[in-house]
Amino acid sequence: PLPLLSSPLLSSPLLSSPLLSSPLLPSLILSSPPLTSPLIPSFSSLSLLSSPLLSSPLLSSPQSPDDEYIVKNKPVTLTCRSTPATQIYFKCNGEWVHQDDHLIERTVDPATGLPIMQVKIDISRQQVEKIFGLDDYWCQCVAWSTTGTQKSQKAYVRIAYLRKNFEEEPMGKEVSLNQEVLLRCHPPEGVPPAEVEWQRNEHVIDPVSEPNFLVTADRNLIIKQARLADTANYTCVAKNIVARRRSSPATVLVYVNGGWSTWTTWSACSAVCGRGWQRRSRSCTNPTPLNGGLACDGQNVQKSACTATCPVDGGWSDWSNWSECGVDCSMWRSRECTQPSPGTGGKDCQGIDLQSLNCTSQQCLQTANGVEGVALYVGIVAVALCLTLILIVVVLVYRRKKEGLDADVADSSILTTGFQPMGIKPKNSHLLTIQPDLTTTTTSYQGTLRSRHDGTTHTGTAKFSMTNGPLLDPLPNGSHHTLHNGKMTSDPAEFMTRLSNQTYFKTLPRDVANTSYGTFNFLGGRLTIPNTGISLLIPPEAIPRGKIYEIYLTAQRKEDLRLPLVGCQTLLSPIVSCGPPGVVLTRPTILSMDHCSDACPENWAIRLKKQNYEGVWEDVLMMGEELISEPYYCQLEAETCRVFSEQLGRFSLVGESLNMSAAKRLRLVLFSDAYCSTLEYNIRVYCMDDTQDVFKEVMQMERQLGGRLIDEPHVLLFKDSYHNLRLSIHDMPQAHWRSKLLSGYQEIPFYHIWNGSQRFLHCTFTLERLNLSTCELTCQLCVWQVEGEGQSFGLDFNIDSRPLDPEFLLMDTNPSGSALAGPSAFQIPYLIRQKICSSLDTPCPNGADWRLLAQRLKLDRHMSFFASKASPTSVILDLWEAQHFHSGNLNQLATVMADIGKQEAMIFLVSDGEC
C-alpha cells in the first residue's frame, strides 16, 4: 500500500486532504475503484469520503460567483467560497479548470471554528472569444467535504460593449401650452443593456423631484403638461460599464396661441355735427402669442357709424315794444334768445337782451334839471369829433387811390426775383357766370374780374406795381417786375436754385420736372405737377388781401428723402412738399395726391405725417379720428387723398395694416427693347405702387434706356401676408421661343415691396427666339403671392412693330400749365361763388342751406368739419373744385342749387360771347 500512496495517481489534491491521515485510509484506498483522472477523484470516491464513518459537519452550498463582463481587454476574476470545504474547483463550459489556475485562500470562521475555503480564477477575453454559437461562456464551482459535494449556480462571463448609433432618437416638436409631449428614445444595442437618463439643457431630469416628467418602462420621456419653461433641448443619454452615448438634441418649443382681450368701450362720436364714426379696439394679449403661436383671428379695431346732432346757434327774437316812461325818465324794451334757442353745444346769442332809453322832457314825469343840458352839449361835441375823424379817413383813402396801390408783398424769405407767367386760357366752353359788377371791386385788387374764358392780357387795366422794399432785394439794372393779372416772368432753374440753397429746403429736388410754382394773391390759384396726380388748390381769400405769396409744390424722390417706417407701416402716397412754410393763410388749402391703399378703412390705420422744422416726421392726423380743432383734415377717396391744411410743409400718407386682409395696389408695367436684332429678347416687368408719380418716373427712365411699352399696365392687390411676390411666363410657342431662365419663376421679397426700400422693383425675363424671322410673341404672364391667389395676363404683340405710345396712359396728356392764378384756376366764377356762399351759409329752418348742398354732393361725412368753418359753403365749393378741375360739370352743380331752392343765387349758363 505504501508505494501506491507515492504513485503519481495520488498527486491529486484529494489524496493530500487531511482525511488521508486517518487510520482508515488504507482500507478506503484499497476498497476504492481506480482513479479515473489525474486531477479529480471520481464521484464514487467522493461518496466514500462521505461515508458515515466520518463524523464531519455538513457542507454548506458554496457561495456562487457573480456574472462578470469583460471591458475591453481586462480579464475578470470569479470567486467561489464554501464552509466547511476540503476542496473547491471551477468547471467552465463543461471542462475542469487546471489546478494551477486556482488561487486558494483558507481561513477559519471565528464564530464556529469551521474552516473556510475561497478559490479565485481569472477569465481572459481570449477564453471567452473561443466560444462560438449562441451559448454564453459560463463557469461553475464544485466543493467537497467529508459530508458530500455541492455545486454553485452558473456564472456567465460576457464581453461588454455599447454601439454608437441609437436605434431611435427623440424628435423635436412644437406643442401648444398644457399639451402632453412624448419623446421616444431607443438606446443603442449593448452588453450589459444600457441605462437611460434624460437631460434638459444639459441638466439631468429627476422625475422624483419634477413630477411633471415621467420616464416610462421602455425609457421614453413624457411631459405631462407642457409649460413655457419646458421649452428646451432634450437629450437621451445611454450608458453602461463600457461607454456613454448621447442622442442628438430634440428641441421642444411650447407655443402660445394669441387670444383677444375684451373690447374697449366705444369712443365718442368723431363728428360734432352729422355723420361720424365711433371705434373700439381690443388687443391680442389674452394671452399674447409666443414662440410662433397663431396670432388672433379677426379685427382688432371696429368702427361704427354714428350721427351727432348738429349744434344750433341761438337767435334773437324781435324786440318788444317800448315800455312807458318811468319816474326815472327812462323806458326799456327786451328780446329773448329763442329764435332758435341754442342747443347741442350751439353758441348763445351775442348782444344784450335788455335795452333802455331816456324819455323826452314831455314824457318825463320829473322836471329836467341842469344835468340834462350838460349831457346834451357833451353829445354834440362827441358827434362833431366823429365826423372830423371820418372826413380825415376819407381824404387819406382818396389820396392813396390817386397815388396807386402800394401792395404789401409778403416775401417767403427765400424768393428774391420776379414772377413767373401764370395766366393760361382753358378750353371749357361753358361756364357758370354772371355779368361782373365792376363798381363793387375792392380796393385790394385793381384788376378786371375776368371769367376764365378771357385769355387776353388787359394792358389797359391797373397792375400790381412791385417797388423795391425791405422785403425784396434790389432788382438788377433798376428794372421793375409787374404782375399782369397773374402773369410773371422768371427762370424756373433759377427759382429752384434759390429755393434749394435755403437751410430748410436742402432736400428739394433741383429738377423742374417735378416742381411747380407761382405767385398768388387773395384771388387764389392752383399748382399742378403734370402727370403725377399732385396738385395744390389755393382757395380765394386764403391769402390775406394786400399780400402776394410765391408758392411752390414739389414731389420728393424716395432716394432723396427716406421716410422712417416701423412695424407693419408702409408708404401709401408720394412725399409732397409745398411752401414756403410759415406763410399766413386765413383758409385751408387743399393738397391732392394719389394713394395706393385698397380704400378699406377697416383694414388700415392711416396717418398723415408732416415733417417739422427739425426734420422729424410727426403724426398730425389719424384717418377717421379727425379733430375739427386741428389745422389738418383729410378726405380719402378710392385713389386720391385730399388734405385740408392751414399750414404748408412736407406731407406724406403712411398706412399700418390692422389685419392680413389689408392690401396695397400695385401697378405692373411691361417694357422691352425698342428694337431687337438678336435672337435674345428681354421683357422687363416693373412692380410699383399704383400712383401716377412713380409711373411717370419709370416712363422717363425707360425712355432714356430706349425701352418700349408692350402692354397696358395691370393692377394687382398685394396683401400684408408676409408672402413674396412670384412672377413667371408660360404658354410660349415652343417651336419658336424658349426661356433662358434656370428656374420656373422669379421672386420679389415681400419687404422690398411693402417697405418700399427699392424704388423701381422689376424682374427681367430673358427669352430666345429660334429664328430671326420670328416676330410674334404670345404668352401668359402669371403673378401671385406665395400661398395666395394670383392673376394671369395674356401677352400678344409683334416685337418689330411700332412701340405703344405711353402718352395715352398719362392723366394730363396736354397740361395747360403747371400753375394757374386768379379766376382762371377755378370752374366757378368768383362773384357767383360769393353769391352762393352768402345764400347758403345762413342756416335755414327747413335745412335748405349748406348742409343740403353737402348731402347732394355726397360730402355729408365731413359735416362737422364744414360746420367748424366761418363759411361752410366756401369749403364745400373748394373741395368740389379740387375734385372736378379736369371734369367739372357746372350744369350738375346748377341743378343741385335749383333742387335746394336757392333761386336768388341767379345761377345760369351763358356762352363765351355773353361773358
Short mmCIF file of N, CA and C in Angstrom, two decimals, residues 378-488:
data_model
loop_
_atom_site.label_atom_id
_atom_site.label_comp_id
_atom_site.label_asym_id
_atom_site.label_seq_id
_atom_site.Cartn_x
_atom_site.Cartn_y
_atom_site.Cartn_z
N VAL A 378 -72.35 167.72 -24.29
CA VAL A 378 -71.29 166.71 -24.46
C VAL A 378 -71.56 165.83 -25.66
N GLY A 379 -72.79 165.45 -25.87
CA GLY A 379 -73.15 164.61 -27.02
C GLY A 379 -72.87 165.31 -28.33
N ILE A 380 -73.21 166.65 -28.39
CA ILE A 380 -72.96 167.39 -29.64
C ILE A 380 -71.48 167.43 -29.94
N VAL A 381 -70.64 167.66 -28.92
CA VAL A 381 -69.20 167.71 -29.14
C VAL A 381 -68.67 166.36 -29.63
N ALA A 382 -69.15 165.27 -29.06
CA ALA A 382 -68.69 163.93 -29.47
C ALA A 382 -69.03 163.65 -30.92
N VAL A 383 -70.23 164.02 -31.36
CA VAL A 383 -70.63 163.82 -32.76
C VAL A 383 -69.74 164.63 -33.69
N ALA A 384 -69.39 165.81 -33.29
CA ALA A 384 -68.54 166.64 -34.13
C ALA A 384 -67.16 166.01 -34.29
N LEU A 385 -66.62 165.52 -33.20
CA LEU A 385 -65.31 164.86 -33.31
C LEU A 385 -65.35 163.64 -34.21
N CYS A 386 -66.39 162.83 -34.14
CA CYS A 386 -66.51 161.64 -35.01
C CYS A 386 -66.59 162.04 -36.48
N LEU A 387 -67.35 163.05 -36.79
CA LEU A 387 -67.44 163.50 -38.18
C LEU A 387 -66.09 163.97 -38.69
N THR A 388 -65.32 164.64 -37.82
CA THR A 388 -63.99 165.11 -38.23
C THR A 388 -63.07 163.94 -38.55
N LEU A 389 -63.06 162.91 -37.72
CA LEU A 389 -62.22 161.73 -37.96
C LEU A 389 -62.61 161.00 -39.24
N ILE A 390 -63.90 160.88 -39.48
CA ILE A 390 -64.36 160.22 -40.72
C ILE A 390 -63.90 160.99 -41.94
N LEU A 391 -63.95 162.30 -41.88
CA LEU A 391 -63.53 163.11 -43.02
C LEU A 391 -62.04 162.91 -43.28
N ILE A 392 -61.24 162.85 -42.21
CA ILE A 392 -59.80 162.65 -42.39
C ILE A 392 -59.52 161.29 -43.05
N VAL A 393 -60.20 160.24 -42.61
CA VAL A 393 -60.00 158.92 -43.20
C VAL A 393 -60.38 158.89 -44.67
N VAL A 394 -61.48 159.54 -45.03
CA VAL A 394 -61.91 159.58 -46.44
C VAL A 394 -60.87 160.27 -47.30
N VAL A 395 -60.30 161.35 -46.79
CA VAL A 395 -59.27 162.08 -47.56
C VAL A 395 -58.04 161.20 -47.77
N LEU A 396 -57.62 160.49 -46.72
CA LEU A 396 -56.43 159.63 -46.85
C LEU A 396 -56.67 158.50 -47.86
N VAL A 397 -57.84 157.91 -47.81
CA VAL A 397 -58.15 156.83 -48.76
C VAL A 397 -58.17 157.35 -50.18
N TYR A 398 -58.72 158.55 -50.36
CA TYR A 398 -58.79 159.12 -51.71
C TYR A 398 -57.40 159.40 -52.24
N ARG A 399 -56.51 159.94 -51.41
CA ARG A 399 -55.14 160.23 -51.85
C ARG A 399 -54.40 158.94 -52.16
N ARG A 400 -54.66 157.88 -51.39
CA ARG A 400 -53.98 156.58 -51.63
C ARG A 400 -54.38 156.01 -52.99
N LYS A 401 -55.67 156.18 -53.32
CA LYS A 401 -56.13 155.69 -54.62
C LYS A 401 -55.49 156.47 -55.76
N LYS A 402 -55.34 157.74 -55.57
CA LYS A 402 -54.75 158.56 -56.62
C LYS A 402 -53.30 158.19 -56.85
N GLU A 403 -52.58 157.85 -55.81
CA GLU A 403 -51.15 157.55 -55.96
C GLU A 403 -50.90 156.10 -56.41
N GLY A 404 -51.91 155.26 -56.42
CA GLY A 404 -51.71 153.86 -56.84
C GLY A 404 -51.57 152.97 -55.62
N LEU A 405 -51.77 151.72 -55.91
CA LEU A 405 -51.73 150.72 -54.83
C LEU A 405 -50.30 150.27 -54.60
N ASP A 406 -49.86 150.48 -53.34
CA ASP A 406 -48.54 150.02 -52.94
C ASP A 406 -48.74 148.73 -52.13
N ALA A 407 -48.66 147.59 -52.80
CA ALA A 407 -49.01 146.31 -52.15
C ALA A 407 -47.98 145.93 -51.11
N ASP A 408 -48.53 145.39 -50.08
CA ASP A 408 -47.67 144.85 -49.00
C ASP A 408 -47.30 143.42 -49.38
N VAL A 409 -46.15 143.30 -50.01
CA VAL A 409 -45.74 142.00 -50.55
C VAL A 409 -45.09 141.19 -49.44
N ALA A 410 -45.62 139.97 -49.25
CA ALA A 410 -45.05 139.08 -48.23
C ALA A 410 -44.09 138.13 -48.90
N ASP A 411 -42.83 138.45 -48.80
CA ASP A 411 -41.83 137.53 -49.35
C ASP A 411 -41.69 136.32 -48.42
N SER A 412 -41.29 135.19 -48.96
CA SER A 412 -41.13 133.97 -48.17
C SER A 412 -39.74 133.85 -47.60
N SER A 413 -38.97 134.94 -47.61
CA SER A 413 -37.60 134.95 -47.07
C SER A 413 -36.64 134.11 -47.89
N ILE A 414 -37.14 133.58 -49.01
CA ILE A 414 -36.22 132.80 -49.86
C ILE A 414 -36.36 133.21 -51.31
N LEU A 415 -37.34 134.12 -51.62
CA LEU A 415 -37.61 134.48 -53.01
C LEU A 415 -37.14 135.91 -53.23
N THR A 416 -36.29 136.14 -54.17
CA THR A 416 -35.68 137.46 -54.31
C THR A 416 -35.82 138.04 -55.71
N THR A 417 -36.44 137.30 -56.64
CA THR A 417 -36.53 137.83 -58.00
C THR A 417 -37.98 138.00 -58.39
N GLY A 418 -38.23 138.09 -59.68
CA GLY A 418 -39.56 138.42 -60.17
C GLY A 418 -40.50 137.26 -60.20
N PHE A 419 -41.54 137.40 -61.02
CA PHE A 419 -42.62 136.45 -61.04
C PHE A 419 -42.61 135.65 -62.33
N GLN A 420 -43.35 134.51 -62.33
CA GLN A 420 -43.46 133.64 -63.49
C GLN A 420 -44.83 133.79 -64.14
N PRO A 421 -44.96 133.51 -65.43
CA PRO A 421 -46.27 133.62 -66.10
C PRO A 421 -47.24 132.63 -65.50
N MET A 422 -48.44 133.07 -65.28
CA MET A 422 -49.45 132.22 -64.67
C MET A 422 -50.69 132.10 -65.54
N GLY A 423 -51.09 133.15 -66.22
CA GLY A 423 -52.36 133.15 -66.91
C GLY A 423 -52.36 132.22 -68.10
N ILE A 424 -53.33 131.31 -68.14
CA ILE A 424 -53.47 130.34 -69.24
C ILE A 424 -54.93 130.32 -69.65
N LYS A 425 -55.19 130.22 -70.91
CA LYS A 425 -56.57 130.16 -71.39
C LYS A 425 -57.03 128.72 -71.38
N PRO A 426 -58.01 128.35 -70.58
CA PRO A 426 -58.50 126.98 -70.57
C PRO A 426 -59.42 126.71 -71.74
N LYS A 427 -59.85 125.48 -71.88
CA LYS A 427 -60.59 125.05 -73.06
C LYS A 427 -62.09 124.90 -72.79
N ASN A 428 -62.59 125.12 -71.56
CA ASN A 428 -64.02 124.96 -71.29
C ASN A 428 -64.82 126.00 -72.07
N SER A 429 -65.93 125.54 -72.65
CA SER A 429 -66.72 126.44 -73.50
C SER A 429 -67.94 126.98 -72.78
N HIS A 430 -68.33 126.37 -71.69
CA HIS A 430 -69.49 126.85 -70.95
C HIS A 430 -69.13 126.96 -69.49
N LEU A 431 -69.53 128.08 -68.91
CA LEU A 431 -69.18 128.33 -67.51
C LEU A 431 -70.38 128.90 -66.78
N LEU A 432 -70.35 128.70 -65.45
CA LEU A 432 -71.29 129.42 -64.59
C LEU A 432 -70.76 130.83 -64.40
N THR A 433 -71.55 131.83 -64.75
CA THR A 433 -71.05 133.20 -64.61
C THR A 433 -72.23 134.16 -64.57
N ILE A 434 -71.97 135.36 -64.12
CA ILE A 434 -72.90 136.49 -64.23
C ILE A 434 -72.07 137.68 -64.66
N GLN A 435 -72.74 138.68 -65.17
CA GLN A 435 -72.01 139.87 -65.57
C GLN A 435 -71.38 140.51 -64.33
N PRO A 436 -70.08 140.70 -64.32
CA PRO A 436 -69.44 141.26 -63.12
C PRO A 436 -69.85 142.71 -62.89
N ASP A 437 -70.00 143.00 -61.64
CA ASP A 437 -70.31 144.37 -61.22
C ASP A 437 -69.00 145.05 -60.84
N LEU A 438 -68.46 145.80 -61.81
CA LEU A 438 -67.14 146.40 -61.61
C LEU A 438 -67.16 147.49 -60.56
N THR A 439 -68.33 147.98 -60.24
CA THR A 439 -68.38 149.06 -59.25
C THR A 439 -68.16 148.54 -57.86
N THR A 440 -68.29 147.21 -57.67
CA THR A 440 -68.12 146.65 -56.32
C THR A 440 -66.75 146.05 -56.12
N THR A 441 -65.83 146.29 -57.07
CA THR A 441 -64.49 145.73 -56.94
C THR A 441 -63.78 146.33 -55.74
N THR A 442 -63.14 145.50 -54.94
CA THR A 442 -62.44 146.00 -53.75
C THR A 442 -61.20 146.75 -54.15
N THR A 443 -60.71 147.54 -53.23
CA THR A 443 -59.52 148.34 -53.50
C THR A 443 -58.26 147.51 -53.40
N SER A 444 -58.32 146.28 -52.84
CA SER A 444 -57.10 145.47 -52.69
C SER A 444 -56.65 144.88 -54.02
N TYR A 445 -57.57 144.81 -54.98
CA TYR A 445 -57.19 144.23 -56.28
C TYR A 445 -57.78 145.10 -57.35
N GLN A 446 -56.93 145.80 -58.08
CA GLN A 446 -57.40 146.77 -59.06
C GLN A 446 -57.29 146.22 -60.47
N GLY A 447 -57.61 144.98 -60.66
CA GLY A 447 -57.65 144.40 -62.00
C GLY A 447 -59.07 144.03 -62.32
N THR A 448 -59.32 143.75 -63.59
CA THR A 448 -60.65 143.36 -64.01
C THR A 448 -60.95 141.95 -63.58
N LEU A 449 -62.11 141.69 -62.98
CA LEU A 449 -62.51 140.32 -62.62
C LEU A 449 -63.00 139.64 -63.88
N ARG A 450 -62.10 138.88 -64.53
CA ARG A 450 -62.42 138.26 -65.82
C ARG A 450 -62.90 136.84 -65.60
N SER A 451 -63.69 136.32 -66.47
CA SER A 451 -64.01 134.89 -66.46
C SER A 451 -62.81 134.13 -67.00
N ARG A 452 -62.79 132.81 -66.80
CA ARG A 452 -61.64 132.03 -67.21
C ARG A 452 -61.63 131.80 -68.72
N HIS A 453 -62.66 132.32 -69.45
CA HIS A 453 -62.64 132.24 -70.91
C HIS A 453 -61.72 133.30 -71.50
N ASP A 454 -61.52 134.38 -70.77
CA ASP A 454 -60.80 135.52 -71.31
C ASP A 454 -59.33 135.30 -71.14
N GLY A 455 -58.63 134.92 -72.22
CA GLY A 455 -57.21 134.65 -72.12
C GLY A 455 -56.34 135.81 -72.53
N THR A 456 -56.92 136.92 -72.95
CA THR A 456 -56.10 138.06 -73.39
C THR A 456 -55.61 138.83 -72.20
N THR A 457 -54.54 139.55 -72.41
CA THR A 457 -53.95 140.37 -71.36
C THR A 457 -54.47 141.79 -71.49
N HIS A 458 -55.05 142.27 -70.42
CA HIS A 458 -55.59 143.63 -70.42
C HIS A 458 -54.51 144.57 -69.96
N THR A 459 -53.84 145.10 -70.91
CA THR A 459 -52.74 146.00 -70.55
C THR A 459 -53.26 147.35 -70.08
N GLY A 460 -54.52 147.62 -70.42
CA GLY A 460 -55.04 148.91 -70.02
C GLY A 460 -55.50 148.97 -68.59
N THR A 461 -55.70 147.79 -68.00
CA THR A 461 -56.16 147.78 -66.60
C THR A 461 -55.01 148.07 -65.66
N ALA A 462 -55.39 148.32 -64.41
CA ALA A 462 -54.37 148.61 -63.40
C ALA A 462 -53.55 147.37 -63.12
N LYS A 463 -52.34 147.52 -62.67
CA LYS A 463 -51.40 146.43 -62.41
C LYS A 463 -50.94 146.50 -60.96
N PHE A 464 -50.39 145.34 -60.51
CA PHE A 464 -49.70 145.32 -59.23
C PHE A 464 -48.29 145.82 -59.45
N SER A 465 -47.97 146.94 -58.92
CA SER A 465 -46.65 147.52 -59.12
C SER A 465 -45.77 147.12 -57.96
N MET A 466 -44.68 146.42 -58.26
CA MET A 466 -43.77 145.94 -57.22
C MET A 466 -42.57 146.88 -57.12
N THR A 467 -42.49 147.61 -56.03
CA THR A 467 -41.37 148.50 -55.80
C THR A 467 -40.38 147.86 -54.87
N ASN A 468 -39.17 148.30 -54.94
CA ASN A 468 -38.14 147.75 -54.05
C ASN A 468 -38.41 148.19 -52.62
N GLY A 469 -38.58 147.21 -51.74
CA GLY A 469 -38.83 147.48 -50.34
C GLY A 469 -37.92 146.64 -49.48
N PRO A 470 -38.11 146.70 -48.21
CA PRO A 470 -37.22 145.95 -47.31
C PRO A 470 -37.40 144.45 -47.43
N LEU A 471 -38.51 143.95 -48.03
CA LEU A 471 -38.74 142.53 -48.12
C LEU A 471 -38.19 141.92 -49.40
N LEU A 472 -37.78 142.75 -50.35
CA LEU A 472 -37.27 142.25 -51.62
C LEU A 472 -35.88 142.82 -51.86
N ASP A 473 -34.99 142.01 -52.41
CA ASP A 473 -33.69 142.51 -52.77
C ASP A 473 -33.81 143.43 -53.98
N PRO A 474 -32.90 144.38 -54.13
CA PRO A 474 -32.95 145.27 -55.30
C PRO A 474 -32.82 144.45 -56.57
N LEU A 475 -33.61 144.80 -57.57
CA LEU A 475 -33.57 144.09 -58.84
C LEU A 475 -32.44 144.64 -59.69
N PRO A 476 -31.84 143.80 -60.54
CA PRO A 476 -30.73 144.27 -61.36
C PRO A 476 -31.17 145.32 -62.38
N ASN A 477 -30.26 146.23 -62.63
CA ASN A 477 -30.44 147.25 -63.66
C ASN A 477 -31.65 148.15 -63.38
N GLY A 478 -32.06 148.15 -62.14
CA GLY A 478 -33.18 149.03 -61.80
C GLY A 478 -34.48 148.65 -62.44
N SER A 479 -34.61 147.43 -62.97
CA SER A 479 -35.83 147.01 -63.65
C SER A 479 -36.92 146.73 -62.66
N HIS A 480 -38.16 146.83 -63.11
CA HIS A 480 -39.33 146.58 -62.27
C HIS A 480 -40.10 145.42 -62.86
N HIS A 481 -40.47 144.47 -62.00
CA HIS A 481 -41.31 143.36 -62.42
C HIS A 481 -42.74 143.67 -62.07
N THR A 482 -43.63 143.48 -62.98
CA THR A 482 -45.04 143.75 -62.73
C THR A 482 -45.84 142.50 -62.99
N LEU A 483 -46.90 142.33 -62.23
CA LEU A 483 -47.79 141.18 -62.35
C LEU A 483 -48.99 141.60 -63.18
N HIS A 484 -49.12 141.01 -64.37
CA HIS A 484 -50.23 141.34 -65.26
C HIS A 484 -51.32 140.30 -65.07
N ASN A 485 -52.24 140.58 -64.13
CA ASN A 485 -53.36 139.67 -63.91
C ASN A 485 -52.90 138.24 -63.72
N GLY A 486 -51.81 138.01 -62.95
CA GLY A 486 -51.34 136.66 -62.67
C GLY A 486 -50.16 136.27 -63.51
N LYS A 487 -49.74 137.03 -64.52
CA LYS A 487 -48.60 136.65 -65.33
C LYS A 487 -47.31 137.21 -64.74
N MET A 488 -46.24 136.45 -64.90
CA MET A 488 -44.96 136.90 -64.38
C MET A 488 -43.87 136.30 -65.23
#
